[in-house]
Amino acid sequence: MPRASPGLALTRRVKGIQDHGTIISTKGVVKQFAAQSHVVGVDLDVEENETVAIIVPTGGKTTFLNILTGLYIPEEGRVFFRGKDVTNQKPGPGSPRGS
């Protein structure tokens, strides 16, 4: 089951499908805009065949997804895709984040 900052994520594991390990992982991700923090210290591990819902009261969901896809680079922390650090990679052809 993924680990996440309190109140950030809910997961449901799909039964009966073979696992191939962690697909995406974040460690200590922080993103700020104009001195206001939108994502603070997020640790998340998502295993293959898991469904994850991001649940927070206000703000941060879209920012966090933009970090996962490479549209935003976090001020702190790391993003991993299948064990490879992709924190500073933009999505695009040949990139693990894009096609």
PDB file of C-alpha atoms in Angstrom:
ATOM      1  CA  MET A   1       0.000   0.000   0.000  1.00  0.00           C
ATOM      2  CA  PRO A   2       1.392   3.454  -0.851  1.00  0.00           C
ATOM      3  CA  ARG A   3       2.643   5.724   1.864  1.00  0.00           C
ATOM      4  CA  ALA A   4       1.618   9.353   1.665  1.00  0.00           C
ATOM      5  CA  SER A   5       1.528  12.479   3.728  1.00  0.00           C
ATOM      6  CA  PRO A   6      -1.475  12.497   6.095  1.00  0.00           C
ATOM      7  CA  GLY A   7      -4.716  13.240   4.252  1.00  0.00           C
ATOM      8  CA  LEU A   8      -3.142  13.145   0.801  1.00  0.00           C
ATOM      9  CA  ALA A   9      -3.981   9.838  -0.831  1.00  0.00           C
ATOM     10  CA  LEU A  10      -6.323   6.899  -0.734  1.00  0.00           C
ATOM     11  CA  THR A  11      -5.533   3.706  -2.554  1.00  0.00           C
ATOM     12  CA  ARG A  12      -7.235   0.533  -3.686  1.00  0.00           C
ATOM     13  CA  ARG A  13      -5.253  -2.474  -4.828  1.00  0.00           C
ATOM     14  CA  VAL A  14      -6.504  -4.471  -7.799  1.00  0.00           C
ATOM     15  CA  LYS A  15      -6.649  -8.149  -6.766  1.00  0.00           C
ATOM     16  CA  GLY A  16      -5.390 -11.035  -8.888  1.00  0.00           C
ATOM     17  CA  ILE A  17      -3.024  -9.063 -11.121  1.00  0.00           C
ATOM     18  CA  GLN A  18       0.706  -9.701 -11.020  1.00  0.00           C
ATOM     19  CA  ASP A  19       2.780  -6.965  -9.405  1.00  0.00           C
ATOM     20  CA  HIS A  20       5.867  -5.444 -10.961  1.00  0.00           C
ATOM     21  CA  GLY A  21       6.829  -3.117  -8.106  1.00  0.00           C
ATOM     22  CA  THR A  22       6.663   0.598  -7.584  1.00  0.00           C
ATOM     23  CA  ILE A  23       5.709   2.627 -10.655  1.00  0.00           C
ATOM     24  CA  ILE A  24       6.011   6.152  -9.287  1.00  0.00           C
ATOM     25  CA  SER A  25       7.426   7.440  -6.048  1.00  0.00           C
ATOM     26  CA  THR A  26       7.939  10.865  -4.496  1.00  0.00           C
ATOM     27  CA  LYS A  27      10.166  11.739  -1.560  1.00  0.00           C
ATOM     28  CA  GLY A  28       9.783  15.046   0.294  1.00  0.00           C
ATOM     29  CA  VAL A  29       8.247  16.952  -2.641  1.00  0.00           C
ATOM     30  CA  VAL A  30       7.703  20.679  -2.014  1.00  0.00           C
ATOM     31  CA  LYS A  31       6.334  23.260  -4.479  1.00  0.00           C
ATOM     32  CA  GLN A  32       5.777  26.947  -3.747  1.00  0.00           C
ATOM     33  CA  PHE A  33       4.448  29.860  -5.763  1.00  0.00           C
ATOM     34  CA  ALA A  34       5.177  33.417  -4.546  1.00  0.00           C
ATOM     35  CA  ALA A  35       6.095  32.282  -1.001  1.00  0.00           C
ATOM     36  CA  GLN A  36       2.883  30.243  -0.659  1.00  0.00           C
ATOM     37  CA  SER A  37       3.326  26.473  -0.326  1.00  0.00           C
ATOM     38  CA  HIS A  38       0.978  24.393  -2.466  1.00  0.00           C
ATOM     39  CA  VAL A  39       2.606  20.999  -1.916  1.00  0.00           C
ATOM     40  CA  VAL A  40       4.624  20.337   1.246  1.00  0.00           C
ATOM     41  CA  GLY A  41       6.822  17.324   1.961  1.00  0.00           C
ATOM     42  CA  VAL A  42       4.874  14.694   0.031  1.00  0.00           C
ATOM     43  CA  ASP A  43       6.096  11.086   0.209  1.00  0.00           C
ATOM     44  CA  LEU A  44       4.120   8.720  -2.004  1.00  0.00           C
ATOM     45  CA  ASP A  45       4.774   5.231  -3.384  1.00  0.00           C
ATOM     46  CA  VAL A  46       2.356   3.869  -5.970  1.00  0.00           C
ATOM     47  CA  GLU A  47       2.647   0.191  -6.845  1.00  0.00           C
ATOM     48  CA  GLU A  48       1.673  -1.252 -10.206  1.00  0.00           C
ATOM     49  CA  ASN A  49      -2.053  -2.129 -10.402  1.00  0.00           C
ATOM     50  CA  GLU A  50      -3.064   0.334  -7.683  1.00  0.00           C
ATOM     51  CA  THR A  51      -5.639   3.045  -8.074  1.00  0.00           C
ATOM     52  CA  VAL A  52      -4.817   6.230  -6.159  1.00  0.00           C
ATOM     53  CA  ALA A  53      -7.096   9.164  -5.403  1.00  0.00           C
ATOM     54  CA  ILE A  54      -5.575  12.424  -4.192  1.00  0.00           C
ATOM     55  CA  ILE A  55      -7.765  13.924  -1.495  1.00  0.00           C
ATOM     56  CA  VAL A  56      -6.961  17.246   0.181  1.00  0.00           C
ATOM     57  CA  PRO A  57      -9.307  19.946   1.519  1.00  0.00           C
ATOM     58  CA  THR A  58      -8.014  22.804  -0.649  1.00  0.00           C
ATOM     59  CA  GLY A  59      -5.294  23.300  -3.189  1.00  0.00           C
ATOM     60  CA  GLY A  60      -2.313  21.235  -4.201  1.00  0.00           C
ATOM     61  CA  LYS A  61      -3.934  18.432  -6.214  1.00  0.00           C
ATOM     62  CA  THR A  62      -3.279  19.877  -9.670  1.00  0.00           C
ATOM     63  CA  THR A  63       0.133  21.164  -8.606  1.00  0.00           C
ATOM     64  CA  PHE A  64       1.103  17.690  -7.371  1.00  0.00           C
ATOM     65  CA  LEU A  65      -0.074  16.058 -10.622  1.00  0.00           C
ATOM     66  CA  ASN A  66       1.899  18.651 -12.599  1.00  0.00           C
ATOM     67  CA  ILE A  67       4.994  17.667 -10.589  1.00  0.00           C
ATOM     68  CA  LEU A  68       4.385  13.972 -11.328  1.00  0.00           C
ATOM     69  CA  THR A  69       4.084  14.650 -15.062  1.00  0.00           C
ATOM     70  CA  GLY A  70       7.126  16.937 -15.177  1.00  0.00           C
ATOM     71  CA  LEU A  71       5.301  20.163 -16.001  1.00  0.00           C
ATOM     72  CA  TYR A  72       6.539  21.614 -12.682  1.00  0.00           C
ATOM     73  CA  ILE A  73       9.893  21.010 -11.011  1.00  0.00           C
ATOM     74  CA  PRO A  74       9.679  20.849  -7.203  1.00  0.00           C
ATOM     75  CA  GLU A  75      11.795  23.188  -5.061  1.00  0.00           C
ATOM     76  CA  GLU A  76      12.634  20.236  -2.816  1.00  0.00           C
ATOM     77  CA  GLY A  77      12.309  16.460  -3.010  1.00  0.00           C
ATOM     78  CA  ARG A  78      12.595  13.881  -5.745  1.00  0.00           C
ATOM     79  CA  VAL A  79      10.273  12.098  -8.205  1.00  0.00           C
ATOM     80  CA  PHE A  80      11.061   8.554  -9.356  1.00  0.00           C
ATOM     81  CA  PHE A  81       9.536   6.592 -12.245  1.00  0.00           C
ATOM     82  CA  ARG A  82      10.235   2.841 -12.080  1.00  0.00           C
ATOM     83  CA  GLY A  83      13.178   3.583  -9.782  1.00  0.00           C
ATOM     84  CA  LYS A  84      14.788   6.210 -12.037  1.00  0.00           C
ATOM     85  CA  ASP A  85      15.066   9.793 -10.749  1.00  0.00           C
ATOM     86  CA  VAL A  86      13.058  11.936 -13.200  1.00  0.00           C
ATOM     87  CA  THR A  87      12.752  15.046 -11.020  1.00  0.00           C
ATOM     88  CA  ASN A  88      14.368  17.433 -13.507  1.00  0.00           C
ATOM     89  CA  GLN A  89      13.193  15.795 -16.725  1.00  0.00           C
ATOM     90  CA  LYS A  90      10.512  17.432 -18.819  1.00  0.00           C
ATOM     91  CA  PRO A  91       7.944  15.216 -20.585  1.00  0.00           C
ATOM     92  CA  GLY A  92       8.564  14.544 -24.243  1.00  0.00           C
ATOM     93  CA  PRO A  93       9.773  12.031 -26.822  1.00  0.00           C
ATOM     94  CA  GLY A  94      12.328   9.637 -25.353  1.00  0.00           C
ATOM     95  CA  SER A  95      11.588  10.716 -21.796  1.00  0.00           C
ATOM     96  CA  PRO A  96      10.294   8.232 -19.181  1.00  0.00           C
ATOM     97  CA  ARG A  97       7.519  10.793 -18.549  1.00  0.00           C
ATOM     98  CA  GLY A  98       6.272  11.085 -22.104  1.00  0.00           C
ATOM     99  CA  SER A  99       5.991   9.278 -25.380  1.00  0.00           C
TER     100      SER A  99
END
